[in-house]
C-alpha angles and dihedrals in degrees: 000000000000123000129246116275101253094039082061097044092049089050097047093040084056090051100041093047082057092045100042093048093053091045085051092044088052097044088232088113085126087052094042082047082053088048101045082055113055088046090058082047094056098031082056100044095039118085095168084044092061087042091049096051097041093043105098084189089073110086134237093254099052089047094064097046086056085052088047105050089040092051084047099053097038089044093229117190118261089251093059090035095055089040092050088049085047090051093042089043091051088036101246100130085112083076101056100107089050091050086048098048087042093051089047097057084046094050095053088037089064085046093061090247135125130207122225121189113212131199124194138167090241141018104293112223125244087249094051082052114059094033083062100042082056091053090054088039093062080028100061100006100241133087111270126208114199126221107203126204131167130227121180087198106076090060100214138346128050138285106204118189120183112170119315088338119092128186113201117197089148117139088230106062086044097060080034089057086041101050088050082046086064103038081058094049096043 
């Protein structure tokens, strides 16, 4: 049984605001990044380790002994050890890639960065990137890292998206506008 999507980002942002606070308060936000890391690693890699946290057949107890023996082999620190037993005591493992994705937005927001996903219709080159990633930089103030993906669909052109702000120069939405263009005008 998962949870709908925003039921799961209000809980992990709830979660993340608590743990990033601590890890700031007590000046271990590197080790709380190194942390943040290895959990998306393993989250990625670990294909028992997603059907473990989203199984609600799987009880309390042997939630937390999954969370233990991965904070003990990542050597987590004992702020992301004691938040990912919380969250294994109350049953909100199922939240673990949202609170992962939220802390690290967090995490690049305190270090002054923002995070742009871009889509384009083939592999962008490392020139093409960081030329980009400059433009957003004078464009927003901040240093941008760019998170390339590539679509084939939208047949040429970009599709930036920074935040809550997206610029569109796809192919694709331009023969889409046109062809609403037509059906208005026949």
């Amino acid at each position: 049984m998962s949870e709908p999507a925003s039921i799961s980002r209000g809980i992990a942002a709830r979660y993340a605001t608590a743990l990033f606070d601590l890890a700031k308060e007590s000046n271990e936000l590197k080790a709380l990044e190194s942390d943040v890391a290895s959990l998306a690693s393993a989250l990625a890699d670990s294909a028992d380790l997603n059907a473990v946290i989203a199984s609600p057949v799987v009880s309390r107890e042997e939630h937390g002994a999954v969370v233990a023996a991965i904070s003990k082999k990542a050597n987590f620190s004992s702020i992301m050890a004691n938040t990912l037993a919380l969250l294994a005591q109350n049953r909100r493992l199922f939240v673990l890639p949202q609170l992962v994705e939220t802390l690290n937005a967090m995490l690049a927001e305190e270090r002054g960065e923002l995070t742009a996903d871009v889509t384009s219709a083939k592999a962008m080159t490392k020139t093409q990137s960081d030329k980009l990633a400059k433009t957003l930089s004078a464009q927003f103030g901040k240093d941008v890292t760019i998170n390339a993906t590539v679509d084939e669909s939208i047949i040429g052109g970009l599709i930036v998206k920074v935040g809550s702000k997206m610029i569109d120069t796809s192919i694709a939405s331009k023969l889409a506008s046109l062809q609403n263009v037509m059906k208005e005008v026949g």
